[in-house]
Short mmCIF file of C-alpha atoms and ligand atoms in Angstrom, two decimals:
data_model
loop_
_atom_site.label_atom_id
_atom_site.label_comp_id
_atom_site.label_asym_id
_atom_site.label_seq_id
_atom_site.Cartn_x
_atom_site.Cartn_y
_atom_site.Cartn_z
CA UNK G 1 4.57 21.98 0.22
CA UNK G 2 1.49 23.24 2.30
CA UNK G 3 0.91 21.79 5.71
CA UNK G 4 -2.04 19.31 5.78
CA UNK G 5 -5.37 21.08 7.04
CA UNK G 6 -7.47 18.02 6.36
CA UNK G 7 -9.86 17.20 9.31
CA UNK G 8 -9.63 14.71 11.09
CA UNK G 9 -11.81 11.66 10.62
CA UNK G 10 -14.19 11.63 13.10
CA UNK G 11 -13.37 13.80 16.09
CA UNK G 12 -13.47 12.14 19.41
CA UNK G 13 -15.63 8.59 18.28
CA UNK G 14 -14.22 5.69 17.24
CA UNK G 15 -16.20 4.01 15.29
CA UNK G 16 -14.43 0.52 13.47
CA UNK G 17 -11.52 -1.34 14.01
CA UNK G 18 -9.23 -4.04 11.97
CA UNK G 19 -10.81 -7.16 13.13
CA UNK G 20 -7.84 -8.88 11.16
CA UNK G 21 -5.46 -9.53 7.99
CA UNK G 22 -4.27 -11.43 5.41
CA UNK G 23 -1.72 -11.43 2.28
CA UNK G 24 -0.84 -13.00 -0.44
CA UNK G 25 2.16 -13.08 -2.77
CA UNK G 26 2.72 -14.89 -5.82
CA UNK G 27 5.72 -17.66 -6.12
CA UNK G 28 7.93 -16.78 -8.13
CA UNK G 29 10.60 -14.18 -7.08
CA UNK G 30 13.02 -11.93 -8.79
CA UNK G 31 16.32 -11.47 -7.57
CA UNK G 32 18.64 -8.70 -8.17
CA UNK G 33 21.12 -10.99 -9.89
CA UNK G 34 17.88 -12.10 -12.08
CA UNK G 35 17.54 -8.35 -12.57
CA UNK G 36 21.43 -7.91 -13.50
CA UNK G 37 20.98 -10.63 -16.52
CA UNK G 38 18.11 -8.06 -17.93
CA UNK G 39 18.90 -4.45 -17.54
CA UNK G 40 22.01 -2.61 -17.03
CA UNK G 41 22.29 -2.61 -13.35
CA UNK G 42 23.67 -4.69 -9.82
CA UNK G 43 22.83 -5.96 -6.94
CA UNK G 44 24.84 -3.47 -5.34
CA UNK G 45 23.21 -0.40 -6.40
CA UNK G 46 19.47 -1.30 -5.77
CA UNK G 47 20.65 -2.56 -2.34
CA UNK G 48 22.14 0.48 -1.66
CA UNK G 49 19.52 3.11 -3.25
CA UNK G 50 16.60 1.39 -2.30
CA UNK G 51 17.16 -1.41 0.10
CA UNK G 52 15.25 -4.20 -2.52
CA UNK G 53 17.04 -7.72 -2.36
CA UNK G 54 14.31 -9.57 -4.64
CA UNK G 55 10.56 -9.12 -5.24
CA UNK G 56 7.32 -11.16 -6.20
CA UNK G 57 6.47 -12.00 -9.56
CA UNK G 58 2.82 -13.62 -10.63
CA UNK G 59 2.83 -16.12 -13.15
CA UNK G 60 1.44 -15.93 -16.61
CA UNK G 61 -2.63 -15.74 -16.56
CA UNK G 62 -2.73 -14.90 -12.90
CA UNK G 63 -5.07 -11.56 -12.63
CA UNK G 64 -4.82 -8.63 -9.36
CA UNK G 65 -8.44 -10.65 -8.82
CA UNK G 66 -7.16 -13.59 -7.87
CA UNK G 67 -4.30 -12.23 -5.77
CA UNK G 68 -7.17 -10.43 -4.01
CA UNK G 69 -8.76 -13.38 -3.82
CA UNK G 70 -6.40 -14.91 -2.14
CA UNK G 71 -5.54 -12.58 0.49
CA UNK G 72 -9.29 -11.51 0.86
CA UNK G 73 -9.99 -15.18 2.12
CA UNK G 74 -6.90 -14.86 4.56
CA UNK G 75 -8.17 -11.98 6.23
CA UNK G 76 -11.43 -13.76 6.16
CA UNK G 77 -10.49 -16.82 7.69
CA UNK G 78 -8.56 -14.48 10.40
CA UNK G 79 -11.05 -12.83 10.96
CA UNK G 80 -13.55 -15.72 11.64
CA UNK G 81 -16.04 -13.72 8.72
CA UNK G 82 -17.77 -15.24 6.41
CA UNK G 83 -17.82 -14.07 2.67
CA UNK G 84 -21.44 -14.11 2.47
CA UNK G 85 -21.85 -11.66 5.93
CA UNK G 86 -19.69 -8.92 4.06
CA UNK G 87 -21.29 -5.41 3.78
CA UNK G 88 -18.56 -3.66 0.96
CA UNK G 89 -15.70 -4.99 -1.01
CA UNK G 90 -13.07 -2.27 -1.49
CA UNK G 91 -10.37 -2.95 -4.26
CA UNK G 92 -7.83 -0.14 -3.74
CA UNK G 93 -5.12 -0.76 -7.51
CA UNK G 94 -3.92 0.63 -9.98
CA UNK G 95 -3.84 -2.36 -11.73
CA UNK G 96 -7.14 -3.44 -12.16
CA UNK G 97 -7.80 -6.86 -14.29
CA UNK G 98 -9.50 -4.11 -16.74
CA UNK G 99 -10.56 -0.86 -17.14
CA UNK G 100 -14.07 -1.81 -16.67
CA UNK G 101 -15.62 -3.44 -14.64
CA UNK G 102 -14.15 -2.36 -11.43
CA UNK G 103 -11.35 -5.36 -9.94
CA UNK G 104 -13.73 -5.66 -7.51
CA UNK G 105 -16.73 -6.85 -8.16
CA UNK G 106 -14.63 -10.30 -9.58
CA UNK G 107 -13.02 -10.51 -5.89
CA UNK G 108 -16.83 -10.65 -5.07
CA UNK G 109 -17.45 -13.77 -6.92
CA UNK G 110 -14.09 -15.42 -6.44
CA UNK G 111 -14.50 -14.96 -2.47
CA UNK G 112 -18.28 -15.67 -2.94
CA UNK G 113 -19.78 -12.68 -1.29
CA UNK G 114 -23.31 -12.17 -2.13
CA UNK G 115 -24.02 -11.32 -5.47
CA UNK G 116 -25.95 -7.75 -4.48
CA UNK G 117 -22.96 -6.56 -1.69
CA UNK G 118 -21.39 -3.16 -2.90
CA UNK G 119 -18.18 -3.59 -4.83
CA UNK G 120 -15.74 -0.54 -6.17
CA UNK G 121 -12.27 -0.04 -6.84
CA UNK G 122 -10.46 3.08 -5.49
CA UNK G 123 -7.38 4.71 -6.90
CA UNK G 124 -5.02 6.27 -5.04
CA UNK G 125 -1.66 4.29 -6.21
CA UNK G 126 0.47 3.75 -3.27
CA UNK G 127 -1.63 5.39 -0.54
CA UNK G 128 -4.92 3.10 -1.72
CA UNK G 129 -5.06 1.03 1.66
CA UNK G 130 -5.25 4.06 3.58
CA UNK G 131 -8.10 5.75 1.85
CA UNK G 132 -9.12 2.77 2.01
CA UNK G 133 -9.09 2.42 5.44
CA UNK G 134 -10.29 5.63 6.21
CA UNK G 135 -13.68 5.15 3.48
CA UNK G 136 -14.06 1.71 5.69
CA UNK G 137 -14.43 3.56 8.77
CA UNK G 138 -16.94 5.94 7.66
CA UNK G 139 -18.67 3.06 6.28
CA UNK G 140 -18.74 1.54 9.68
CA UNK G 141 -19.79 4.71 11.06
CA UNK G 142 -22.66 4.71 9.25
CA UNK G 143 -24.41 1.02 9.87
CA UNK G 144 -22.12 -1.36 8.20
CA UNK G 145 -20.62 -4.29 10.03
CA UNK G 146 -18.10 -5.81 7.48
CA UNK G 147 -16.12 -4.33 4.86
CA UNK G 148 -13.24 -5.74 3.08
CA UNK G 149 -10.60 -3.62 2.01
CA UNK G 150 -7.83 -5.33 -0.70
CA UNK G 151 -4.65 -3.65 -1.34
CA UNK G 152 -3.54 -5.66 -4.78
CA UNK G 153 -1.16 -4.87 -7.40
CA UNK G 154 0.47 -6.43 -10.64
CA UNK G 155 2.79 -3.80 -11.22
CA UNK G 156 5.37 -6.37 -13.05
CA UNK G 157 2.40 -6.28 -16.28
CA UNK G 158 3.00 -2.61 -16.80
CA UNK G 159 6.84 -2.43 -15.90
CA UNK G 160 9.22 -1.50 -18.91
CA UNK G 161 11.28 -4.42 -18.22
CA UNK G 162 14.19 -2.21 -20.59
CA UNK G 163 14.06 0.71 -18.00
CA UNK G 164 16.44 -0.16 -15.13
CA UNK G 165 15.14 3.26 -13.23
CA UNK G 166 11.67 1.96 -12.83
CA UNK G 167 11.65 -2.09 -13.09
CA UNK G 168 14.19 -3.14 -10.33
CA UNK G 169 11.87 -0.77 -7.58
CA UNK G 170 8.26 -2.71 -7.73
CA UNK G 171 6.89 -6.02 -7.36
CA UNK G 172 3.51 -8.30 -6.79
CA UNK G 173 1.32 -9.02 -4.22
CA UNK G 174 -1.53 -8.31 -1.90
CA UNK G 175 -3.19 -7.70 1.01
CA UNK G 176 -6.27 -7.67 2.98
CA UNK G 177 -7.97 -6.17 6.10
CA UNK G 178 -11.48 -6.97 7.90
CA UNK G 179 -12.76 -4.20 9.33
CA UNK G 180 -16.03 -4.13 11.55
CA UNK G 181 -17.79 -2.07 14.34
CA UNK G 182 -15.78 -1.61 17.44
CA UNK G 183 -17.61 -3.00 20.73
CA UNK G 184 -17.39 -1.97 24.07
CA UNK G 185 -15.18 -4.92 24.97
CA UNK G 186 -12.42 -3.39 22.68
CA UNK G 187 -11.92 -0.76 25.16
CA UNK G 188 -9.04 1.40 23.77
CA UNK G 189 -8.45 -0.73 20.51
CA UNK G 190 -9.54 1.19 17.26
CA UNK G 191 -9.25 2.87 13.81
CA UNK G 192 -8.23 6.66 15.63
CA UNK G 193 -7.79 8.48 12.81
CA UNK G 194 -7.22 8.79 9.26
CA UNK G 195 -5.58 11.54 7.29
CA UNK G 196 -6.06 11.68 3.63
CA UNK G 197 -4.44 14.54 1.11
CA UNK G 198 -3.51 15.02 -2.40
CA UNK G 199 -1.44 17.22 -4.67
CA UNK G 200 -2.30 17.07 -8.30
CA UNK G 201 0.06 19.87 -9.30
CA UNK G 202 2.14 16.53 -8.88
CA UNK G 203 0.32 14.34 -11.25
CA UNK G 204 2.91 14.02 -14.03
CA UNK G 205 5.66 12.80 -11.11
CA UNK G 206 4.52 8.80 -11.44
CA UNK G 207 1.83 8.22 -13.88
CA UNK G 208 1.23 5.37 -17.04
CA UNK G 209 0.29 8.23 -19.36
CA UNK G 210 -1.20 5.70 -22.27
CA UNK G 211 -3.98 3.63 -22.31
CA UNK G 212 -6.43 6.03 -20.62
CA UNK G 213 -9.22 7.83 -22.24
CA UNK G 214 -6.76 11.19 -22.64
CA UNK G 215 -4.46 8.98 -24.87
CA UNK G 216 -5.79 5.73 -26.26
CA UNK G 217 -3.73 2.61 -26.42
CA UNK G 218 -2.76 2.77 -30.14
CA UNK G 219 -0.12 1.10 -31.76
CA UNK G 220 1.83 4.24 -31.83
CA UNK G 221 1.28 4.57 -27.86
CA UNK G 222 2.30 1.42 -27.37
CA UNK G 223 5.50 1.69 -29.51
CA UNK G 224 6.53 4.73 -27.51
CA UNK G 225 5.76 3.04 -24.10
CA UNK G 226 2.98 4.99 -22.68
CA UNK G 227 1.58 2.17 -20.85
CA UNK G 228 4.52 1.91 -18.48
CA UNK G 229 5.07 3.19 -15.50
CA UNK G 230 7.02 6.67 -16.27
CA UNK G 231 8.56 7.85 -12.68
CA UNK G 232 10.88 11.18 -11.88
CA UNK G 233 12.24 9.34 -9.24
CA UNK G 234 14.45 12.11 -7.17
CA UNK G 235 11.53 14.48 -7.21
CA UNK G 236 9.04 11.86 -6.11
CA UNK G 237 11.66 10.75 -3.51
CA UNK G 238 11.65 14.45 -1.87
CA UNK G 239 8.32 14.84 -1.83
CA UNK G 240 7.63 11.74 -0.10
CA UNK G 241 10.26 12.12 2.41
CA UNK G 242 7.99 15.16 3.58
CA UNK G 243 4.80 14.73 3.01
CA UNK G 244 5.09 11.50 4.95
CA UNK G 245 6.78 13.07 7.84
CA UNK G 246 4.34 16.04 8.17
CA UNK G 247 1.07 13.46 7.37
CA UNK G 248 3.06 11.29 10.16
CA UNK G 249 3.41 14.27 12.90
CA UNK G 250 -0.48 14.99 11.66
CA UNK G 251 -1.96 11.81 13.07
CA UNK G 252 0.21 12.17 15.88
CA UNK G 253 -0.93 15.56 17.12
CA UNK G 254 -4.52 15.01 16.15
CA UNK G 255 -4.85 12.36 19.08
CA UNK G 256 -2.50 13.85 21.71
CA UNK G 257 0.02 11.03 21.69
CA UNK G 258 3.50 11.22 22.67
CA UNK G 259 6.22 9.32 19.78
CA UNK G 260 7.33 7.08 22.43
CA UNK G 261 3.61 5.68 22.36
CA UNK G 262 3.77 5.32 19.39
CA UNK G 263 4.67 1.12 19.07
CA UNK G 264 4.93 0.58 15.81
CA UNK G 265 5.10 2.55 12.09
CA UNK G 266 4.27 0.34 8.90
CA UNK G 267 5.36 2.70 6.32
CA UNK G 268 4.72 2.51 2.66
CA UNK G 269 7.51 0.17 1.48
CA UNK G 270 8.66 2.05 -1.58
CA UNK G 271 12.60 3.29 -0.70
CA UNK G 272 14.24 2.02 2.68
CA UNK G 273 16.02 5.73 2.46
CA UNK G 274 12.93 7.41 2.30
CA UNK G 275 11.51 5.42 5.79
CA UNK G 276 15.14 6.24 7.41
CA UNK G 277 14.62 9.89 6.22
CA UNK G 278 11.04 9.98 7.73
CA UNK G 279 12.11 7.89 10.74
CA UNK G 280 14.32 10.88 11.33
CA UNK G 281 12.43 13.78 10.72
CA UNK G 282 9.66 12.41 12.86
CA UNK G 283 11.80 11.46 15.71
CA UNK G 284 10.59 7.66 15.98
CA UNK G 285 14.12 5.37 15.90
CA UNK G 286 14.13 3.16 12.57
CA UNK G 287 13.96 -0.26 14.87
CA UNK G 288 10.21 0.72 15.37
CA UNK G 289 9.89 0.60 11.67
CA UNK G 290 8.06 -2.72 9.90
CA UNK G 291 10.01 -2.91 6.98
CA UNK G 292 10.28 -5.80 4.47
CA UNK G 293 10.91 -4.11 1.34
CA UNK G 294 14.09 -5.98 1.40
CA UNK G 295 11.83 -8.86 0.25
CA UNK G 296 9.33 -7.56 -1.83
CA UNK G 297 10.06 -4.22 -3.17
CA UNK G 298 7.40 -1.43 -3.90
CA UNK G 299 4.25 -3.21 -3.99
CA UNK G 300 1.86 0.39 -3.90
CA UNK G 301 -1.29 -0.47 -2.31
CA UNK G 302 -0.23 -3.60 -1.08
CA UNK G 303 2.48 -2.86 0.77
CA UNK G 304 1.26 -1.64 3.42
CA UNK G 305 -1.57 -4.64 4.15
CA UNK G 306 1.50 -6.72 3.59
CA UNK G 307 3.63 -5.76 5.74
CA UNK G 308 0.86 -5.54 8.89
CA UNK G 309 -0.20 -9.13 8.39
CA UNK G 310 3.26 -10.55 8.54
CA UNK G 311 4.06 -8.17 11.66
CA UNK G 312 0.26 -9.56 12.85
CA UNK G 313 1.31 -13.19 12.36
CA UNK G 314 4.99 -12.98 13.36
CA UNK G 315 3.17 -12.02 16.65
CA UNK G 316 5.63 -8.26 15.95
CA UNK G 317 2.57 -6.31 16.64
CA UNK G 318 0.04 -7.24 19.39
CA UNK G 319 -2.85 -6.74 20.68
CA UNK G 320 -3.03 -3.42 21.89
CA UNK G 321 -0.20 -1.86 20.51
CA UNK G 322 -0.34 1.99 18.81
CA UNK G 323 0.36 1.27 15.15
CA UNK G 324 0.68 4.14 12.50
CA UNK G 325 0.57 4.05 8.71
CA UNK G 326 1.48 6.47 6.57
CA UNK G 327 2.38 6.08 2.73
CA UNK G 328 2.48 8.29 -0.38
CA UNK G 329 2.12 7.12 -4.05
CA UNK G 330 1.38 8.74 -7.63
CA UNK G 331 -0.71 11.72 -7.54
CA UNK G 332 0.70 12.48 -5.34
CA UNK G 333 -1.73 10.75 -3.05
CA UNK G 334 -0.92 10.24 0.58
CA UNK G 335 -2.24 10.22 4.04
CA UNK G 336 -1.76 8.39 7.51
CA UNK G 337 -3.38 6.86 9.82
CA UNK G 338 -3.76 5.72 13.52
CA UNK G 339 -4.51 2.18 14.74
CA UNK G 340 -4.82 0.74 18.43
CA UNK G 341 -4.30 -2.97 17.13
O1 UT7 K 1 5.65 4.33 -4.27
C1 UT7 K 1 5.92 5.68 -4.26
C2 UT7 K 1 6.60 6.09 -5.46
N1 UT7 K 1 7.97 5.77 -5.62
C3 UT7 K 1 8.97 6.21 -4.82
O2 UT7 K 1 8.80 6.62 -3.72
C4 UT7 K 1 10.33 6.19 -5.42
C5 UT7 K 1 11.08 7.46 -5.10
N2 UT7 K 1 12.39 7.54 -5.71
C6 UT7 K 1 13.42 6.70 -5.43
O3 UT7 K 1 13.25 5.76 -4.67
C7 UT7 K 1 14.77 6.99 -6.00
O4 UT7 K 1 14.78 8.27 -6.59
C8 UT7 K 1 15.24 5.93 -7.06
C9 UT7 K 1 15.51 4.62 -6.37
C10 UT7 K 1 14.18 5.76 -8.13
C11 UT7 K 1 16.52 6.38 -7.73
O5 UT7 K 1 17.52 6.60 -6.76
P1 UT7 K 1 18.41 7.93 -6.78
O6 UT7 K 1 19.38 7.82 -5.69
O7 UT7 K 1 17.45 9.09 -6.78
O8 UT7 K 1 19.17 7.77 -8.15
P2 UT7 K 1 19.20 8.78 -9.38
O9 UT7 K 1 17.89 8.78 -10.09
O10 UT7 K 1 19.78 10.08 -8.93
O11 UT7 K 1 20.25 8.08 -10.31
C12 UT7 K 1 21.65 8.03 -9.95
C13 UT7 K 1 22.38 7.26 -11.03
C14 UT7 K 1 22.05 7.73 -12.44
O12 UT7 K 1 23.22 7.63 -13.21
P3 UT7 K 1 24.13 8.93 -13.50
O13 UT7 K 1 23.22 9.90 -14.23
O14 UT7 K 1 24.56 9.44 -12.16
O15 UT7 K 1 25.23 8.39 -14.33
C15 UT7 K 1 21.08 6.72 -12.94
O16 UT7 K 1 21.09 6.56 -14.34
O17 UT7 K 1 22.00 5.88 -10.98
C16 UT7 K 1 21.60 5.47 -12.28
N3 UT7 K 1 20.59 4.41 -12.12
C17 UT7 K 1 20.91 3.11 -11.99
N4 UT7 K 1 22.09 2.49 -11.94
C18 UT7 K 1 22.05 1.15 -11.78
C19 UT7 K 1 19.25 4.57 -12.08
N5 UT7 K 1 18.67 3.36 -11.92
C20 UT7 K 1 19.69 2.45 -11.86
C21 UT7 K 1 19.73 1.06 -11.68
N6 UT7 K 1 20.93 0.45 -11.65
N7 UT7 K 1 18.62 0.30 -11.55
#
């Protein structure tokens, strides 16, 4: 792989900062021994190969829009923001509630922003909260005060529940992050930096190939499963193991700090062998790792939103502290990012 020569965000300014979280994650949850009753598989191996002990479902009729929704007003309420003073709505999925119109603009109404505040979805699978992030803080830079950014997936709608190599890894959720102009009283506290690459040469790795204006959903396409999720797991699995390192080691040379600075990683949740592996190669000790993927599996864009609100509210990471992100998803998309909470 070639190293990352991406610049960095905005050299020496800081411009935004997470003013706060939220998350939300449906009910119902699916244990391995649920799993073990439907595919060919056991607790024991997807503890052992991945680290998953159950994961969120959402019920029947319940869209990515209203798991937004939910988390959206979380982070809202966290943020002591109302809906109505927001700038930009960012939906980062690859789930949407359609293909058209973007999940978005129906987080707009459900929240009730104002009817004429910008609203798109972005898609860049697992690394969608970090490009989100990092189109936020340009955002920010440029005159706006409030921007929501959702990380939300229903990745259990386009599952092959019969394929035990894809369904026992992902699960439900959301999650949500206020971001808004840093002041002078936030002194060191900041968005630093975001990092953002992708390698299409890597496109067929994790992709739903149906459904999509190359190959229309057709009963044929739907017979031969193209609207799943198709993964080549052990070559994703490499790939990620470096390109999160070397996107990690990135943001940490970019703004001169040392690893031991470093308080905090919230890695994308997608393999707990892949975070040891990168907790390894970049020299930070695992027990500085956020990790609940024990509880809710790969959740793609949400996971990490997720996983920084309940280190936010388990009062894990404080005020202050030197967080970095870094996660990689289908694309392959990936990036990283630096945060003085
Ligand atoms: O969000 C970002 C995108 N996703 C990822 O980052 C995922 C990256 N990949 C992975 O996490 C791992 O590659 C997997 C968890 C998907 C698979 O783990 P692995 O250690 O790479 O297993 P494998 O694919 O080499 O399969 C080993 C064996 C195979 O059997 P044989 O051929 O050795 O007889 C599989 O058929 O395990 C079998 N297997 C299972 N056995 C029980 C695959 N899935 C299962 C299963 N239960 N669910």
């Amino acid at each position: 792989m070639r190293a990352p020569t991406s610049p960095p965000s905005h050299p020496g300014i800081v411009a935004s900062r997470i003013l706060a979280t939220g998350h939300y994650a449906p009910e119902r949850i699916l244990t391995n021994s649920d799993l073990e009753k439907m595919v060919d598989t056991s607790d024991a191996w997807i503890v052992e190969r991945t680290g998953i002990r159950e994961r969120h479902i959402a019920a029947e009729g319940q869209a990515s829009s209203d798991m937004a929704a939910e988390a959206a007003r979380r982070a809202l309420e966290a943020a002591d923001v109302r809906a109505d003073e927001l700038d930009l709505i960012i939906v980062a999925t690859v789930t949407p509630d359609m293909p058209l119109p973007a999940t978005a603009v129906f987080v707009q109404q459900k929240i009730g922003a104002r009817s004429d505040c910008p609203a798109f979805d972005i898609a860049a699978a697992c690394a969608g909260f970090i490009y989100g992030m990092s189109i936020a803080d340009r955002f920010i830079a440029g005159g706006a005060k409030r921007v929501l950014i959702v990380g939300v997936e229903l990745l259990s709608r386009v599952m092959n529940w019969k394929d035990r190599t894809t369904c026992v890894l992902f699960g439900d959720g959301a999650g949500a992050a206020v971001i808004g102009p840093r002041s002078e009283s936030d002194g060191a506290r900041g968005i630093l930096s975001t990092h953002l690459y992708a390698d299409g040469s890597q496109a067929n790795a994790l992709c739903i190939p149906g459904g999509g204006s190359k190959t229309p959903a057709t009963q044929l396409s739907v017979e031969a499963g193209l609207h799943y999720v198709h993964m080549a797991g052990q070559d994703v699995f490499k790939y990620a193991v470096r390109a999160l390192s070397s996107a990690s080691l990135t943001a940490i040379e970019h703004n001169g700090v040392t690893k031991d600075e470093i308080r905090w990683v919230v890695p994308h949740q997608a393999n707990l062998r892949i975070i040891e592996a990168v907790s390894k190669r970049v020299g930070i000790p695992l027990d500085r790792f956020v990790l609940n993927i024990a509880r809710y599996g790969n959740t793609s864009s949400a996971s990490i939103p997720i996983a920084l609100d309940e280190a936010v509210r388990a009062g894990t990471i404080q005020k202050g502290d030197l967080v970095l992100m870094c996660a990689l998803g289908a694309g392959f998309a990936y990036g990283s990012a630096l945060v003085r909470f």
